[in-house]
C-alpha positions as protocol buffer text, in pm:
chain_id: "A"
residue {
  index: 1
  type: UNK
  ca { x: -2916 y: 1836 z: -666 }
}
residue {
  index: 2
  type: UNK
  ca { x: -3211 y: 2079 z: -683 }
}
residue {
  index: 3
  type: UNK
  ca { x: -3293 y: 2257 z: -360 }
}
residue {
  index: 4
  type: UNK
  ca { x: -3656 y: 2343 z: -299 }
}
residue {
  index: 5
  type: UNK
  ca { x: -3773 y: 2666 z: -123 }
}
residue {
  index: 6
  type: UNK
  ca { x: -3856 y: 2444 z: 180 }
}
residue {
  index: 7
  type: UNK
  ca { x: -3484 y: 2331 z: 203 }
}
residue {
  index: 8
  type: UNK
  ca { x: -3363 y: 2697 z: 208 }
}
residue {
  index: 9
  type: UNK
  ca { x: -3647 y: 2800 z: 444 }
}
residue {
  index: 10
  type: UNK
  ca { x: -3555 y: 2528 z: 695 }
}
residue {
  index: 11
  type: UNK
  ca { x: -3191 y: 2640 z: 678 }
}
residue {
  index: 12
  type: UNK
  ca { x: -3298 y: 3011 z: 729 }
}
residue {
  index: 13
  type: UNK
  ca { x: -3519 y: 2896 z: 1028 }
}
residue {
  index: 14
  type: UNK
  ca { x: -3193 y: 2724 z: 1165 }
}
residue {
  index: 15
  type: UNK
  ca { x: -2990 y: 3035 z: 1127 }
}
residue {
  index: 16
  type: UNK
  ca { x: -3228 y: 3259 z: 1310 }
}
residue {
  index: 17
  type: UNK
  ca { x: -3462 y: 3365 z: 1011 }
}
residue {
  index: 18
  type: UNK
  ca { x: -3482 y: 3685 z: 771 }
}
residue {
  index: 19
  type: UNK
  ca { x: -3512 y: 4020 z: 946 }
}
residue {
  index: 20
  type: UNK
  ca { x: -3846 y: 4155 z: 984 }
}
residue {
  index: 21
  type: UNK
  ca { x: -3790 y: 4434 z: 745 }
}
residue {
  index: 22
  type: UNK
  ca { x: -3698 y: 4202 z: 461 }
}
residue {
  index: 23
  type: UNK
  ca { x: -3928 y: 4178 z: 162 }
}
residue {
  index: 24
  type: UNK
  ca { x: -3934 y: 3935 z: -128 }
}
residue {
  index: 25
  type: UNK
  ca { x: -3652 y: 4121 z: -319 }
}
residue {
  index: 26
  type: UNK
  ca { x: -3411 y: 4069 z: -31 }
}
residue {
  index: 27
  type: UNK
  ca { x: -3516 y: 3717 z: 40 }
}
residue {
  index: 28
  type: UNK
  ca { x: -3477 y: 3624 z: -329 }
}
residue {
  index: 29
  type: UNK
  ca { x: -3101 y: 3773 z: -340 }
}
residue {
  index: 30
  type: UNK
  ca { x: -3023 y: 3600 z: 15 }
}
residue {
  index: 31
  type: UNK
  ca { x: -3167 y: 3267 z: -104 }
}
residue {
  index: 32
  type: UNK
  ca { x: -2968 y: 3259 z: -423 }
}
residue {
  index: 33
  type: UNK
  ca { x: -2629 y: 3305 z: -239 }
}
residue {
  index: 34
  type: UNK
  ca { x: -2757 y: 3053 z: 38 }
}
residue {
  index: 35
  type: UNK
  ca { x: -2814 y: 2787 z: -226 }
}
residue {
  index: 36
  type: UNK
  ca { x: -2452 y: 2839 z: -343 }
}
residue {
  index: 37
  type: UNK
  ca { x: -2318 y: 2833 z: 23 }
}
residue {
  index: 38
  type: UNK
  ca { x: -2517 y: 2542 z: 109 }
}
residue {
  index: 39
  type: UNK
  ca { x: -2381 y: 2346 z: -194 }
}
residue {
  index: 40
  type: UNK
  ca { x: -2033 y: 2428 z: -81 }
}
residue {
  index: 41
  type: UNK
  ca { x: -2087 y: 2361 z: 287 }
}
residue {
  index: 42
  type: UNK
  ca { x: -1979 y: 2708 z: 383 }
}
residue {
  index: 43
  type: UNK
  ca { x: -2264 y: 2834 z: 584 }
}
residue {
  index: 44
  type: UNK
  ca { x: -2282 y: 2911 z: 958 }
}
residue {
  index: 45
  type: UNK
  ca { x: -2422 y: 3172 z: 1170 }
}
residue {
  index: 46
  type: UNK
  ca { x: -2162 y: 3446 z: 1100 }
}
residue {
  index: 47
  type: UNK
  ca { x: -2174 y: 3383 z: 738 }
}
residue {
  index: 48
  type: UNK
  ca { x: -2533 y: 3425 z: 764 }
}
residue {
  index: 49
  type: UNK
  ca { x: -2502 y: 3761 z: 890 }
}
residue {
  index: 50
  type: UNK
  ca { x: -2296 y: 3852 z: 590 }
}
residue {
  index: 51
  type: UNK
  ca { x: -2576 y: 3707 z: 353 }
}
residue {
  index: 52
  type: UNK
  ca { x: -2819 y: 3923 z: 506 }
}
residue {
  index: 53
  type: UNK
  ca { x: -2613 y: 4229 z: 456 }
}
residue {
  index: 54
  type: UNK
  ca { x: -2538 y: 4116 z: 103 }
}
residue {
  index: 55
  type: UNK
  ca { x: -2905 y: 4089 z: 37 }
}
residue {
  index: 56
  type: UNK
  ca { x: -2966 y: 4424 z: 159 }
}
residue {
  index: 57
  type: UNK
  ca { x: -2708 y: 4592 z: -51 }
}
residue {
  index: 58
  type: UNK
  ca { x: -2795 y: 4402 z: -370 }
}
residue {
  index: 59
  type: UNK
  ca { x: -3172 y: 4472 z: -327 }
}
residue {
  index: 60
  type: UNK
  ca { x: -3071 y: 4854 z: -265 }
}
residue {
  index: 61
  type: UNK
  ca { x: -2846 y: 4842 z: -577 }
}
residue {
  index: 62
  type: UNK
  ca { x: -3126 y: 4702 z: -794 }
}
residue {
  index: 63
  type: UNK
  ca { x: -3379 y: 4970 z: -662 }
}
residue {
  index: 64
  type: UNK
  ca { x: -3141 y: 5263 z: -738 }
}
residue {
  index: 65
  type: UNK
  ca { x: -3045 y: 5130 z: -1075 }
}
residue {
  index: 66
  type: UNK
  ca { x: -3405 y: 5149 z: -1183 }
}
residue {
  index: 67
  type: UNK
  ca { x: -3444 y: 5496 z: -1036 }
}
residue {
  index: 68
  type: UNK
  ca { x: -3123 y: 5610 z: -1203 }
}
residue {
  index: 69
  type: UNK
  ca { x: -3256 y: 5493 z: -1539 }
}
residue {
  index: 70
  type: UNK
  ca { x: -3579 y: 5678 z: -1465 }
}
residue {
  index: 71
  type: UNK
  ca { x: -3407 y: 5988 z: -1378 }
}
residue {
  index: 72
  type: UNK
  ca { x: -3203 y: 6015 z: -1687 }
}
residue {
  index: 73
  type: UNK
  ca { x: -2912 y: 6198 z: -1519 }
}
residue {
  index: 74
  type: UNK
  ca { x: -2614 y: 6295 z: -1711 }
}
residue {
  index: 75
  type: UNK
  ca { x: -2276 y: 6375 z: -1562 }
}
residue {
  index: 76
  type: UNK
  ca { x: -2232 y: 6753 z: -1527 }
}
residue {
  index: 77
  type: UNK
  ca { x: -1959 y: 6960 z: -1648 }
}
residue {
  index: 78
  type: UNK
  ca { x: -1745 y: 6863 z: -1355 }
}
residue {
  index: 79
  type: UNK
  ca { x: -1829 y: 6489 z: -1418 }
}
residue {
  index: 80
  type: UNK
  ca { x: -2008 y: 6468 z: -1089 }
}
residue {
  index: 81
  type: UNK
  ca { x: -2233 y: 6169 z: -1031 }
}
residue {
  index: 82
  type: UNK
  ca { x: -2601 y: 6233 z: -939 }
}
residue {
  index: 83
  type: UNK
  ca { x: -2676 y: 6168 z: -572 }
}
residue {
  index: 84
  type: UNK
  ca { x: -2857 y: 5824 z: -659 }
}
residue {
  index: 85
  type: UNK
  ca { x: -2559 y: 5731 z: -851 }
}
residue {
  index: 86
  type: UNK
  ca { x: -2327 y: 5811 z: -572 }
}
residue {
  index: 87
  type: UNK
  ca { x: -2553 y: 5582 z: -346 }
}
residue {
  index: 88
  type: UNK
  ca { x: -2540 y: 5311 z: -584 }
}
residue {
  index: 89
  type: UNK
  ca { x: -2164 y: 5333 z: -597 }
}
residue {
  index: 90
  type: UNK
  ca { x: -2153 y: 5298 z: -230 }
}
residue {
  index: 91
  type: UNK
  ca { x: -2352 y: 4972 z: -242 }
}
residue {
  index: 92
  type: UNK
  ca { x: -2109 y: 4845 z: -516 }
}
residue {
  index: 93
  type: UNK
  ca { x: -1819 y: 4873 z: -278 }
}
residue {
  index: 94
  type: UNK
  ca { x: -2021 y: 4703 z: -16 }
}
residue {
  index: 95
  type: UNK
  ca { x: -2109 y: 4412 z: -253 }
}
residue {
  index: 96
  type: UNK
  ca { x: -1764 y: 4386 z: -385 }
}
residue {
  index: 97
  type: UNK
  ca { x: -1624 y: 4315 z: -30 }
}
residue {
  index: 98
  type: UNK
  ca { x: -1907 y: 4083 z: 76 }
}
residue {
  index: 99
  type: UNK
  ca { x: -1871 y: 3876 z: -251 }
}
residue {
  index: 100
  type: UNK
  ca { x: -1502 y: 3845 z: -194 }
}
residue {
  index: 101
  type: UNK
  ca { x: -1579 y: 3686 z: 138 }
}
residue {
  index: 102
  type: UNK
  ca { x: -1855 y: 3464 z: 48 }
}
residue {
  index: 103
  type: UNK
  ca { x: -1767 y: 3359 z: -283 }
}
residue {
  index: 104
  type: UNK
  ca { x: -1387 y: 3321 z: -248 }
}
residue {
  index: 105
  type: UNK
  ca { x: -1254 y: 3067 z: -468 }
}
residue {
  index: 106
  type: UNK
  ca { x: -1097 y: 2748 z: -320 }
}
residue {
  index: 107
  type: UNK
  ca { x: -772 y: 2901 z: -422 }
}
residue {
  index: 108
  type: UNK
  ca { x: -812 y: 3217 z: -226 }
}
residue {
  index: 109
  type: UNK
  ca { x: -937 y: 3016 z: 80 }
}
residue {
  index: 110
  type: UNK
  ca { x: -626 y: 2795 z: 69 }
}
residue {
  index: 111
  type: UNK
  ca { x: -399 y: 3094 z: 18 }
}
residue {
  index: 112
  type: UNK
  ca { x: -526 y: 3235 z: 361 }
}
residue {
  index: 113
  type: UNK
  ca { x: -503 y: 2906 z: 533 }
}
residue {
  index: 114
  type: UNK
  ca { x: -872 y: 2820 z: 519 }
}
residue {
  index: 115
  type: UNK
  ca { x: -858 y: 2507 z: 293 }
}
residue {
  index: 116
  type: UNK
  ca { x: -1067 y: 2262 z: 529 }
}
residue {
  index: 117
  type: UNK
  ca { x: -1344 y: 2479 z: 680 }
}
residue {
  index: 118
  type: UNK
  ca { x: -1645 y: 2277 z: 782 }
}
residue {
  index: 119
  type: UNK
  ca { x: -1965 y: 2390 z: 919 }
}
residue {
  index: 120
  type: UNK
  ca { x: -2288 y: 2257 z: 1096 }
}
residue {
  index: 121
  type: UNK
  ca { x: -2417 y: 2168 z: 749 }
}
residue {
  index: 122
  type: UNK
  ca { x: -2196 y: 1842 z: 780 }
}
residue {
  index: 123
  type: UNK
  ca { x: -2415 y: 1735 z: 1070 }
}
residue {
  index: 124
  type: UNK
  ca { x: -2742 y: 1708 z: 860 }
}
residue {
  index: 125
  type: UNK
  ca { x: -2674 y: 1379 z: 739 }
}
residue {
  index: 126
  type: UNK
  ca { x: -2566 y: 1227 z: 1055 }
}
residue {
  index: 127
  type: UNK
  ca { x: -2789 y: 1058 z: 1305 }
}
residue {
  index: 128
  type: UNK
  ca { x: -2906 y: 1267 z: 1610 }
}
residue {
  index: 129
  type: UNK
  ca { x: -2685 y: 1182 z: 1920 }
}
residue {
  index: 130
  type: UNK
  ca { x: -2881 y: 1023 z: 2207 }
}
residue {
  index: 131
  type: UNK
  ca { x: -2872 y: 1161 z: 2558 }
}
residue {
  index: 132
  type: UNK
  ca { x: -2526 y: 1115 z: 2704 }
}
residue {
  index: 133
  type: UNK
  ca { x: -2369 y: 1034 z: 2362 }
}
residue {
  index: 134
  type: UNK
  ca { x: -2121 y: 1280 z: 2222 }
}
residue {
  index: 135
  type: UNK
  ca { x: -2127 y: 1344 z: 1850 }
}
residue {
  index: 136
  type: UNK
  ca { x: -1735 y: 1346 z: 1830 }
}
residue {
  index: 137
  type: UNK
  ca { x: -1728 y: 1594 z: 1544 }
}
residue {
  index: 138
  type: UNK
  ca { x: -1551 y: 1935 z: 1571 }
}
residue {
  index: 139
  type: UNK
  ca { x: -1671 y: 2242 z: 1378 }
}
residue {
  index: 140
  type: UNK
  ca { x: -1410 y: 2479 z: 1269 }
}
residue {
  index: 141
  type: UNK
  ca { x: -1528 y: 2831 z: 1347 }
}
residue {
  index: 142
  type: UNK
  ca { x: -1574 y: 3072 z: 1078 }
}
residue {
  index: 143
  type: UNK
  ca { x: -1263 y: 3271 z: 977 }
}
residue {
  index: 144
  type: UNK
  ca { x: -1287 y: 3566 z: 756 }
}
residue {
  index: 145
  type: UNK
  ca { x: -1085 y: 3559 z: 428 }
}
residue {
  index: 146
  type: UNK
  ca { x: -929 y: 3897 z: 499 }
}
residue {
  index: 147
  type: UNK
  ca { x: -590 y: 3901 z: 647 }
}
residue {
  index: 148
  type: UNK
  ca { x: -510 y: 4112 z: 949 }
}
residue {
  index: 149
  type: UNK
  ca { x: -305 y: 4422 z: 905 }
}
residue {
  index: 150
  type: UNK
  ca { x: -9 y: 4486 z: 1107 }
}
residue {
  index: 151
  type: UNK
  ca { x: 25 y: 4804 z: 1324 }
}
residue {
  index: 152
  type: UNK
  ca { x: 16 y: 5118 z: 1117 }
}
């Protein structure tokens, strides 16, 4: 199923819209992951917040990668990275955590007890309830994929 830009934009509008500081690069990264999450029916408001953070870090990673290539920095005798490389490394760490949450495989989701998560996306195909009529569906709230750690 092919998703047009208007489908994704309609979804973004339902979720509150892109932050005002987003440019085309951030939007492109955000829309690409939204297409996947829409297909998997795994999108709701908290997940959209993660998508926004993912788009910010991915765009920053791309921009820093271009600057690093232009800089031509080589590791010093102590094998230290340049400041730009250290910033990019920080974005890589953030991206890994967000990708693990957003793109977790069905096996991983089932392992942490999240085998049947639904979202408000399921209600797009249903009829709109009339006044006084209850839809009758229950939406499971978003649960992060990470496990809670015990007391240290």
